[in-house]
Every structure is written in structure tokens, then in C-alpha cells.
Amino acid sequence: MSNQSVKPSLETIVALCKRRGFVYPSAEIYGGVNGVYDFGPLGSLMKQHIRKFWTDHIRKETDNIVFLEGPILAPTPVWKASGHLENFHDPMVDCLECKKRFRSDELDLEKPCPSCGKHNWTEARQFNLMFKTAMGAMADQTSDAYLRPETAQAIFINFKNVYSTSRVKIPFGIAQIGKAFRNEITPKQYLFRTREFEQMEIEWFCKDENRKKFFEFWLEARHKFYQEIGLKDENYRFDAHKPEDLSHYSSATTDVEYHFPFGWKELEGIADRGNYDLSQHTKHSGKDLAVFDEETKESYIPSVVECSVGVDRLFLALMCDAYAEEEVDGETRVLLKLNPAIAPITAAIIPLSKKLSEPAKKIYNSLKFKFSVQYDESGSIGKRYRRQDEIGTPLCFTYDFESEDDNMVTVRERDTTKQTRIPIDSIEEYIVNTLKKS
Ligand code: GAP
């Protein structure tokens, strides 16, 4: 078997995701919609596993963390206080000839339109990326609302609620997974920049004098996360922003970058935000968001260290990273070498023949509420193995005609194609051990 671990093109990943039911273009039967994607059966399972891996990982790093589910809609004052109404803009230009719209910071306006080749630009103007909507029956000013462009603000505006009801003490974190929406001018590079996406965010509240220490703590924790989820070392890096590139309230920001098929791009942002967010909400809401320090007998507004990663962007990075092609007996097999904890299907239960479906289904039923397993009975055995390789299934358990007599199955490993005979009653332990190694 020769290993041709290739770096896949984006087109290869897009095609595999569609072919195998990971990701579909949204509203495809109506011609599709730009910048929005639907996750199919396997994509949905894989996203569930990514969310769980992230949640478990932070709970491994610290016990001082609680979770929150805020709403997608929030009224205007929230976005005034957060600065999104005033500052969450991208510069935009239109081509007056073909009416295409571009981000002006991504173009040389001295040159013609990349779409129609003519040179007739509008003035560049600022475009707010938030989706605006009206809440309630009265479409007047008071009912304006916005779809959140990040999940973080729900954490900040609930800080005092959580602090006073959850028996948490500073330092502690509030974490949240949820949808965010940005009306990107030019959504692109597949799942990398979309208009609807999901974020996993941690806001860590601490005393000002401990900001630096906790920034370092989270840098290290997030480094371990990427190691453990299995991204190849050479494909991700930590890039600290230069002081002149920092926002006025941030004293440090580091991006985790991934080497996507279209270059090195941000995967996650880790930022020391100081007490900017809670101070802004204190000022705009008129509510006191300070906490009282029993030791110094002083009130203070906590500072925040934030870790923010997109589920969809991480999904794309994991797919690109895991993709491999290998020569087996003159044929190419495509496989996804995903961490078993992330793979959509952890194990496939395969009867060698349809005549064996009853006992094989019995095994499947005994496992289906414990693990992500799939029962797979159609097609030749070779084809079924290839299909499972291509969707990243680490283990296949095959029930054959001898199984009835010896109570054994053959386990086949995705990465090595090695096959071993094991007792049926040790399947569960085998899966647990495979997941433990991940
Ligand atoms: N609360 C901080 C925040 O939202 P951000 O850098 O704008 O910071 C954090 O976003 C992460 O969210 C990014 O690193 C990326 O993984 C993901 N993300 C942001 N915009 C996205 C988009 N349009 N499509 C997909 N993922 C996006």
C-alpha cells in the first residue's frame, strides 16, 4: 500500500462533501443561495461530535466554566453598546456595468472589474454586516432587532445573571455554542466565509491583574485542543497580532491559522479584551455590572479573555486535514483519517451477506444508543469498506458465515486496512478503546 497523502483542492473537498451527504448547497432546488449551506446526515453527525469535543475539552481544562444559550435576536441597544452598529462594517464598491458588488479592500480599484472587465466603479462606501429585522407587529424604531453577528454579546449581557445565580467565583468562564449571522459582501471559499455560521465561544472573566496569565493559559489550552482533535502540526500555527494591529481595548490577540487549500487563514481568535465589553454594557444599560472583591473590599468590572472559533470553519479544516489517497492493489482508495471522536460514524456493522442481516442487526441494536454506529448491508464488501473509508469510519465489524459458530466478527481498521478476528462480546470494549486513543 503506498501512501499518497495529498493536499486536496477545495473542489475535491466540496465534491466529497456533496457526494457523501456531508454538505449541500442551500435551497439547491431553487437555484441555491450564496453563502449559506445545509449540513446533510453525515455533516450533521460530525458537527455534533465537534461541539462535544470542544465542550469536553474545555471541561477538561477547567471546572470553572458554565454554559449559556442566548437568543439569536437582540434589540438595537445591545448592538449600540457593543459597537457593532457603528463599527461592524466592510467597505464596498459596485461595478456600474455588471452590477456586481465587491469588498473594496480586496480589490485594486485602478484595475477593471474582475467580473466584466470594464472600469466603472461607484465610490467605496461602508456596509454594515448585521442582518436587520423588525420584532413585533409595529414596524417602528422600537421594534428594530438584529440577528447576532457573534454569540459573545449574549454572554456579556447575562454576566450579572450568571454571576449571581450560578455559584461561580472569579475567575470563571461562560461558554456558548450557537448560530451567528453576517451579511458578508462576498461570501467565499465554501464554508470558510458564509452568511450563516456557528460559533463556539468562551468568555473568561478575571481580575485585571490576571489578564496576561489567563491569556497564556487559554493559548496553551487551545493549542492542546488542536493537537488532540488531530490537526497535523504543520497545518496550523499561532499568529500574534502586532501591537499596531490591535483594537484599542485589546492588549493581545492571537489568531490560530490553518493552512487551507486557499492559503493560511484564521480559524480561531484568542483575545485579551480587557473590561471593554462589560464597561460598555454598564455605560449603555445604566446597570452596575461590577463585582465586589471580598478581599480588597473594592468593586471592579472584570476583564475578559475570549476564545472564538467557527464550527463550520473547523469542520472545513478537519476535512481538508484528514483527506488522503492511497494506492491499494493498483486502485486508489480515498479516506478521511479523522479522529475517531470526530468521525460521523464511529463503527459500521456489516453482514457479509444479506442472509446474515438478522444477527448483524442484533449487534447494531445493542450498540446504537451507545455509539454513533451504522448498519451497512448493500453492495460488495469491498465497496462497503471503500465507502466507509471515504466517510472516515475508523472501524468496520463484519459478521460472516463463521460468526454464527465461533461468535466472532472481523474488525477492519480504516487507516491500516488490518483485519483481526475478535469475540462479538468484546466489540463494545474495542470501540471504547479506539475512542480513548483519540
Ligand atoms: N466574538 C469574537 C468574534 O466573533 P471573529 O474573529 O469575528 O470574532 C470568530 O469570529 C470566529 O468565527 C472566526 O475565527 C471564524 O472561525 C468564525 N467566523 C467569523 N466569521 C465567519 C464567517 N463569515 N463564516 C464562517 N465562520 C466565521
Coordinates of C-alpha atoms and ligand atoms in Angstrom, one line a residue:
M1 CA 0.0 0.0 0.0
S2 CA 1.6 3.3 -1.0
N3 CA 0.6 6.4 0.8
Q4 CA -0.1 9.5 -1.3
S5 CA -1.1 11.9 1.4
V6 CA -2.1 14.7 -1.0
K7 CA -3.2 18.2 -0.1
P8 CA -6.7 18.2 -1.5
S9 CA -8.0 21.1 -3.6
L10 CA -11.1 22.9 -2.3
E11 CA -13.1 21.4 -5.2
T12 CA -12.2 17.9 -4.1
I13 CA -13.5 18.5 -0.6
V14 CA -16.7 20.2 -1.9
A15 CA -17.4 17.3 -4.2
L16 CA -16.8 14.7 -1.5
C17 CA -19.0 16.6 0.9
K18 CA -21.8 16.7 -1.6
R19 CA -21.4 13.1 -2.9
R20 CA -21.4 11.5 0.6
G21 CA -24.0 13.7 2.3
F22 CA -21.9 16.0 4.5
V23 CA -22.8 19.3 3.0
Y24 CA -25.3 20.5 0.4
P25 CA -25.7 23.9 -1.3
S26 CA -28.7 25.6 0.4
A27 CA -32.1 25.8 -1.4
E28 CA -30.5 23.9 -4.2
I29 CA -33.7 23.0 -5.9
Y30 CA -34.5 26.8 -6.2
G31 CA -31.1 27.6 -7.7
G32 CA -29.1 27.9 -4.5
V33 CA -28.3 30.8 -2.2
N34 CA -24.9 32.4 -1.9
G35 CA -23.1 32.0 1.4
V36 CA -25.4 29.5 3.1
Y37 CA -25.0 25.7 3.3
D38 CA -27.1 22.8 4.6
F39 CA -25.4 20.0 6.6
G40 CA -26.6 16.6 5.5
P41 CA -26.8 13.4 7.6
L42 CA -23.0 12.9 7.9
G43 CA -22.2 16.6 8.2
S44 CA -24.8 17.0 11.0
L45 CA -23.3 14.0 12.9
M46 CA -19.8 15.3 12.5
K47 CA -20.8 18.8 13.8
Q48 CA -22.4 17.2 16.8
H49 CA -19.1 15.4 17.5
I50 CA -17.1 18.7 17.0
R51 CA -19.3 20.5 19.5
K52 CA -19.0 17.7 22.0
F53 CA -15.2 17.5 21.6
W54 CA -14.9 21.3 22.2
T55 CA -17.2 21.2 25.2
D56 CA -15.4 18.2 26.8
H57 CA -12.1 19.8 26.1
I58 CA -12.8 23.0 28.0
R59 CA -14.3 21.0 30.8
K60 CA -11.0 19.0 30.9
E61 CA -9.1 22.3 31.1
T62 CA -11.2 23.9 33.9
D63 CA -14.1 23.2 36.3
N64 CA -14.8 26.9 36.5
I65 CA -17.0 27.1 33.4
V66 CA -20.7 27.2 32.8
F67 CA -22.7 27.2 29.6
L68 CA -25.3 29.5 28.2
E69 CA -27.8 29.6 25.3
G70 CA -28.6 33.1 24.3
P71 CA -31.1 34.2 21.6
I72 CA -30.2 34.9 18.0
L73 CA -32.3 38.1 18.1
A74 CA -31.2 41.1 20.1
P75 CA -32.6 44.7 20.2
T76 CA -30.8 47.7 18.9
P77 CA -29.3 48.9 22.3
V78 CA -27.2 45.8 22.6
W79 CA -25.5 46.5 19.3
K80 CA -25.1 50.1 20.1
A81 CA -23.3 49.3 23.3
S82 CA -21.2 46.5 21.7
G83 CA -20.1 48.9 18.9
H84 CA -21.5 46.7 16.1
L85 CA -23.9 49.3 14.9
E86 CA -21.2 51.9 14.5
N87 CA -18.2 49.8 13.5
F88 CA -19.2 46.4 12.1
H89 CA -18.7 47.5 8.5
D90 CA -16.8 46.3 5.4
P91 CA -16.0 48.8 2.6
M92 CA -18.0 48.0 -0.5
V93 CA -18.0 49.1 -4.2
D94 CA -20.3 48.2 -7.0
C95 CA -19.4 47.8 -10.7
L96 CA -21.8 50.1 -12.5
E97 CA -21.6 48.0 -15.6
C98 CA -22.3 44.4 -14.4
K99 CA -23.8 45.4 -11.1
K100 CA -21.6 43.0 -9.2
R101 CA -20.6 44.0 -5.6
F102 CA -17.1 43.7 -4.1
R103 CA -15.2 44.4 -0.9
S104 CA -13.1 47.4 -1.9
D105 CA -10.3 46.4 0.4
E106 CA -9.9 43.2 -1.6
L107 CA -9.6 45.0 -5.0
D108 CA -7.3 47.3 -6.8
L109 CA -9.8 50.0 -7.9
E110 CA -7.3 51.2 -10.5
K111 CA -7.9 47.9 -12.3
P112 CA -11.1 46.9 -14.2
C113 CA -13.9 44.8 -12.7
P114 CA -12.7 41.1 -12.4
S115 CA -16.2 40.0 -13.4
C116 CA -17.0 42.0 -16.6
G117 CA -13.6 43.6 -17.5
K118 CA -14.9 47.2 -17.6
H119 CA -13.8 50.0 -15.4
N120 CA -16.7 51.9 -13.9
W121 CA -16.7 51.7 -10.1
T122 CA -19.0 53.5 -7.6
E123 CA -17.5 55.4 -4.7
A124 CA -16.4 53.0 -1.9
R125 CA -18.9 53.1 1.0
Q126 CA -19.3 51.4 4.3
F127 CA -21.7 48.4 4.6
N128 CA -22.9 47.1 7.9
L129 CA -22.7 43.4 8.1
M130 CA -25.6 42.8 10.5
F131 CA -28.9 41.5 9.3
K132 CA -31.7 43.8 10.5
T133 CA -35.2 42.7 11.2
A134 CA -38.3 44.0 12.9
M135 CA -39.6 42.5 16.1
G136 CA -43.3 42.6 16.9
A137 CA -46.3 43.8 14.9
M138 CA -45.3 47.5 14.9
A139 CA -42.6 48.3 12.4
D140 CA -41.4 51.4 14.2
Q141 CA -38.0 52.2 15.7
T142 CA -38.7 50.4 19.0
S143 CA -39.1 47.1 17.3
D144 CA -35.8 47.1 15.4
A145 CA -33.7 44.0 16.1
Y146 CA -30.6 42.3 14.6
L147 CA -29.6 38.8 14.1
R148 CA -26.5 38.4 16.2
P149 CA -23.2 38.6 14.3
E150 CA -21.4 36.8 17.2
T151 CA -22.6 34.8 20.2
A152 CA -20.4 36.7 22.7
Q153 CA -22.8 39.6 23.4
A154 CA -25.4 37.3 24.9
I155 CA -22.7 36.2 27.4
F156 CA -21.8 39.8 28.3
I157 CA -25.3 41.0 28.9
N158 CA -26.0 37.9 31.0
F159 CA -22.8 38.2 33.0
K160 CA -24.5 39.5 36.2
N161 CA -27.4 37.0 35.9
V162 CA -25.0 34.1 35.7
Y163 CA -22.7 35.5 38.4
S164 CA -25.5 35.9 40.9
T165 CA -27.3 32.6 40.2
S166 CA -24.6 30.0 39.4
R167 CA -22.3 30.0 42.5
V168 CA -19.4 30.9 40.2
K169 CA -16.4 32.9 41.5
I170 CA -14.0 35.0 39.5
P171 CA -12.0 33.7 37.6
F172 CA -14.6 31.7 35.7
G173 CA -15.8 31.3 32.1
I174 CA -19.1 31.3 30.3
A175 CA -19.2 29.3 27.1
Q176 CA -21.7 29.2 24.3
I177 CA -22.3 27.4 21.0
G178 CA -24.7 28.9 18.6
K179 CA -25.5 30.4 15.2
A180 CA -24.2 33.8 14.1
F181 CA -25.1 35.8 11.0
R182 CA -23.1 38.2 8.9
N183 CA -24.3 39.7 5.6
E184 CA -20.8 39.2 4.1
I185 CA -20.5 41.2 0.9
T186 CA -18.6 38.4 -0.8
P187 CA -19.1 35.1 0.9
K188 CA -16.4 32.8 -0.4
Q189 CA -14.2 29.8 -0.1
Y190 CA -17.1 27.4 0.7
L191 CA -17.7 27.0 4.4
F192 CA -14.9 29.4 5.3
R193 CA -16.8 32.7 4.9
T194 CA -20.6 32.2 5.0
R195 CA -23.6 34.4 5.9
E196 CA -24.9 32.0 8.5
F197 CA -22.5 30.0 10.6
E198 CA -21.9 28.7 14.1
Q199 CA -19.5 29.9 16.7
M200 CA -18.1 28.2 19.8
E201 CA -17.0 31.0 22.2
I202 CA -15.6 31.2 25.7
E203 CA -15.6 34.4 27.6
W204 CA -13.3 34.1 30.6
F205 CA -13.8 36.7 33.4
C206 CA -10.9 37.6 35.6
K207 CA -9.3 40.4 37.6
D208 CA -7.4 42.9 35.5
E209 CA -4.0 42.0 37.0
N210 CA -4.5 38.3 35.9
R211 CA -5.4 39.0 32.3
K212 CA -1.9 38.2 31.0
K213 CA -1.7 34.9 33.0
F214 CA -5.1 33.7 31.7
F215 CA -4.4 34.8 28.1
E216 CA -1.4 32.5 28.3
F217 CA -3.5 29.8 29.9
W218 CA -6.0 29.8 27.1
L219 CA -3.4 30.0 24.4
E220 CA -1.9 26.8 25.8
A221 CA -5.3 25.2 26.3
R222 CA -6.3 25.9 22.7
H223 CA -3.0 24.6 21.5
K224 CA -3.8 21.3 23.2
F225 CA -7.2 21.3 21.7
Y226 CA -5.9 21.4 18.1
Q227 CA -3.3 18.7 18.9
E228 CA -5.9 16.4 20.4
I229 CA -8.5 16.9 17.7
G230 CA -5.8 15.8 15.4
L231 CA -4.9 18.6 13.0
K232 CA -1.4 18.0 11.5
D233 CA 1.2 20.1 13.3
E234 CA 2.5 21.5 10.0
N235 CA -1.0 22.7 9.0
Y236 CA -1.8 25.1 11.8
R237 CA 0.1 27.9 13.6
F238 CA -0.4 30.6 16.2
D239 CA 0.0 34.1 14.9
A240 CA 0.2 37.0 17.4
H241 CA -1.1 40.3 16.2
K242 CA 1.4 43.2 16.1
P243 CA 0.7 45.9 18.7
E244 CA -0.3 48.4 16.0
D245 CA -3.0 45.9 14.7
L246 CA -4.8 45.5 18.0
S247 CA -8.2 47.0 18.8
H248 CA -7.9 50.0 21.2
Y249 CA -9.2 47.9 24.1
S250 CA -7.1 44.7 23.5
S251 CA -3.6 44.3 24.8
A252 CA -3.1 41.0 23.0
T253 CA -4.8 38.9 20.3
T254 CA -3.5 35.7 18.7
D255 CA -5.1 34.0 15.7
V256 CA -4.9 30.3 15.2
E257 CA -4.4 29.9 11.5
Y258 CA -5.0 26.9 9.3
H259 CA -3.3 26.1 6.0
F260 CA -6.5 25.8 3.9
P261 CA -6.2 24.9 0.2
F262 CA -6.5 28.7 -0.5
G263 CA -3.8 29.7 2.0
W264 CA -3.2 30.4 5.7
K265 CA -6.4 31.8 7.2
E266 CA -7.8 32.5 10.6
L267 CA -9.5 29.6 12.3
E268 CA -9.9 30.9 15.8
G269 CA -9.3 34.2 17.6
I270 CA -7.9 34.4 21.1
A271 CA -8.1 37.9 22.6
D272 CA -7.5 39.8 25.8
R273 CA -10.4 42.2 25.6
G274 CA -9.8 44.0 29.0
N275 CA -13.0 45.2 30.6
Y276 CA -14.2 46.9 27.4
D277 CA -17.4 44.8 26.9
L278 CA -18.7 44.9 30.4
S279 CA -17.8 48.6 30.7
Q280 CA -19.7 49.4 27.5
H281 CA -22.8 47.5 28.7
T282 CA -22.6 49.2 32.1
K283 CA -22.5 52.6 30.4
H284 CA -25.3 51.9 28.0
S285 CA -27.7 50.0 30.2
G286 CA -27.1 52.0 33.3
K287 CA -26.9 48.7 35.2
D288 CA -24.0 48.0 37.5
L289 CA -22.0 45.1 36.1
A290 CA -19.2 45.4 38.7
V291 CA -18.5 42.7 41.2
F292 CA -17.3 43.1 44.8
D293 CA -14.0 41.7 45.9
E294 CA -14.3 40.4 49.4
E295 CA -10.5 40.6 50.0
T296 CA -9.8 44.1 48.9
K297 CA -13.4 45.3 49.7
E298 CA -13.5 47.0 46.3
S299 CA -15.8 46.8 43.4
Y300 CA -14.4 46.2 39.9
I301 CA -15.5 45.4 36.4
P302 CA -14.0 42.1 35.4
S303 CA -11.7 41.8 32.4
V304 CA -12.2 39.2 29.7
V305 CA -10.1 36.7 27.7
E306 CA -12.0 35.4 24.7
C307 CA -11.6 32.3 22.6
S308 CA -13.8 32.2 19.5
V309 CA -13.8 29.5 16.8
G310 CA -16.3 28.8 14.0
V311 CA -17.7 25.3 13.9
D312 CA -18.1 25.4 10.1
R313 CA -14.6 26.7 9.6
L314 CA -13.2 24.0 11.9
F315 CA -15.3 21.4 10.0
L316 CA -13.7 22.5 6.7
A317 CA -10.2 22.4 8.3
L318 CA -10.7 18.9 9.7
M319 CA -12.0 17.7 6.3
C320 CA -9.0 19.1 4.4
D321 CA -6.6 17.8 7.0
A322 CA -8.0 14.3 7.1
Y323 CA -8.2 13.8 3.3
A324 CA -5.9 11.1 2.0
E325 CA -5.5 9.0 -1.1
E326 CA -3.7 5.7 -1.1
E327 CA -2.8 3.1 -3.7
V328 CA -4.1 -0.4 -2.8
D329 CA -3.5 -3.2 -5.3
G330 CA -3.4 -0.8 -8.2
E331 CA -6.5 1.1 -7.1
T332 CA -6.8 4.4 -5.4
R333 CA -8.7 4.5 -2.1
V334 CA -9.9 7.8 -0.7
L335 CA -10.0 8.0 3.0
L336 CA -10.7 10.6 5.7
K337 CA -8.2 10.0 8.5
L338 CA -10.5 11.7 11.0
N339 CA -10.0 11.5 14.8
P340 CA -12.4 8.6 15.8
A341 CA -14.2 11.0 18.2
I342 CA -15.0 13.4 15.3
A343 CA -15.8 10.9 12.5
P344 CA -19.5 11.0 11.8
I345 CA -19.8 7.2 12.1
T346 CA -17.5 5.5 14.7
A347 CA -18.2 1.9 13.6
A348 CA -20.1 0.2 10.7
I349 CA -21.8 -3.1 11.3
I350 CA -21.6 -5.1 8.1
P351 CA -23.2 -8.5 7.4
L352 CA -21.1 -10.3 4.7
S353 CA -24.4 -11.4 3.0
K354 CA -28.0 -10.2 3.4
K355 CA -28.7 -13.7 4.7
L356 CA -26.9 -12.7 7.8
S357 CA -28.8 -9.5 8.4
E358 CA -30.7 -10.7 11.5
P359 CA -27.7 -11.4 13.7
A360 CA -25.8 -8.4 12.4
K361 CA -28.7 -6.1 13.1
K362 CA -28.8 -7.6 16.7
I363 CA -25.3 -6.4 17.2
Y364 CA -26.1 -3.0 15.7
N365 CA -29.2 -2.6 18.0
S366 CA -27.0 -3.4 21.0
L367 CA -24.7 -0.5 20.2
K368 CA -26.8 2.2 18.6
F369 CA -27.6 4.1 21.8
K370 CA -24.1 4.0 23.0
F371 CA -22.1 4.9 19.9
S372 CA -22.5 6.5 16.5
V373 CA -22.9 3.3 14.5
Q374 CA -24.2 2.5 11.1
Y375 CA -25.7 -0.7 9.7
D376 CA -24.5 -1.2 6.2
E377 CA -25.7 -4.2 4.2
S378 CA -25.8 -3.3 0.5
G379 CA -23.0 -3.6 -2.1
S380 CA -20.0 -5.8 -2.3
I381 CA -17.9 -6.0 0.9
G382 CA -15.0 -4.2 -0.9
K383 CA -17.3 -1.4 -1.9
R384 CA -18.7 -1.0 1.6
Y385 CA -15.2 -0.8 3.1
R386 CA -14.3 1.9 0.5
R387 CA -17.5 3.9 1.3
Q388 CA -16.7 3.7 5.0
D389 CA -13.1 4.8 4.3
E390 CA -14.3 7.8 2.4
I391 CA -16.6 9.0 5.1
G392 CA -13.9 8.5 7.8
T393 CA -15.3 5.5 9.7
P394 CA -12.5 4.2 11.8
L395 CA -13.9 0.7 12.4
C396 CA -15.9 -1.9 10.4
F397 CA -17.2 -5.0 12.1
T398 CA -18.1 -7.8 9.7
Y399 CA -20.4 -10.6 10.5
D400 CA -19.7 -13.6 8.3
F401 CA -20.9 -17.2 8.0
E402 CA -18.4 -18.4 10.6
S403 CA -19.6 -15.9 13.1
E404 CA -22.6 -18.0 13.9
D405 CA -20.4 -20.8 15.0
D406 CA -17.5 -19.1 16.7
N407 CA -19.2 -15.9 18.0
M408 CA -16.5 -13.8 16.4
V409 CA -16.5 -10.9 13.9
T410 CA -13.8 -9.4 11.8
V411 CA -12.8 -5.9 12.7
R412 CA -11.2 -3.8 9.9
E413 CA -9.2 -0.7 10.7
R414 CA -9.6 2.3 8.4
D415 CA -6.1 3.6 8.4
T416 CA -4.2 0.3 8.1
T417 CA -6.9 -1.9 6.5
K418 CA -5.7 -4.5 9.0
Q419 CA -8.3 -7.2 9.8
T420 CA -8.5 -9.0 13.1
R421 CA -10.9 -11.6 14.4
I422 CA -12.5 -10.7 17.8
P423 CA -15.3 -12.0 20.0
I424 CA -18.7 -10.4 19.5
D425 CA -18.9 -9.6 23.2
S426 CA -15.7 -7.5 23.0
I427 CA -16.9 -5.1 20.2
E428 CA -18.1 -2.5 22.7
E429 CA -14.7 -2.6 24.5
Y430 CA -12.9 -2.3 21.2
I431 CA -14.9 0.8 20.2
V432 CA -14.3 2.3 23.7
N433 CA -10.5 1.7 23.4
T434 CA -10.4 3.2 19.9
L435 CA -12.2 6.3 21.1
K436 CA -9.9 6.5 24.2
K437 CA -6.9 6.6 22.0
S438 CA -8.3 9.6 20.2
Ligands
GAP1 N1 -16.6 37.3 19.3 C1 -15.4 37.4 18.5 C2 -15.7 37.2 17.1 O1 -16.8 37.0 16.7 P1 -14.4 36.9 14.8 O2 -12.9 36.8 14.5 O3 -15.2 37.9 14.0 O4 -14.5 37.2 16.4 C3 -14.6 34.4 15.4 O5 -15.1 35.5 14.6 C4 -14.6 33.1 14.5 O6 -15.8 32.9 14.0 C5 -13.6 33.2 13.4 O7 -12.3 32.9 13.7 C6 -14.2 32.1 12.4 O8 -13.8 30.8 12.8 C7 -15.7 32.3 12.7 N2 -16.3 33.2 11.6 C8 -16.3 34.5 11.6 N3 -16.9 34.9 10.5 C9 -17.3 33.9 9.8 C10 -18.0 33.7 8.6 N4 -18.5 34.7 7.8 N5 -18.2 32.4 8.1 C11 -17.7 31.3 8.9 N6 -17.1 31.5 10.0 C12 -16.9 32.7 10.5

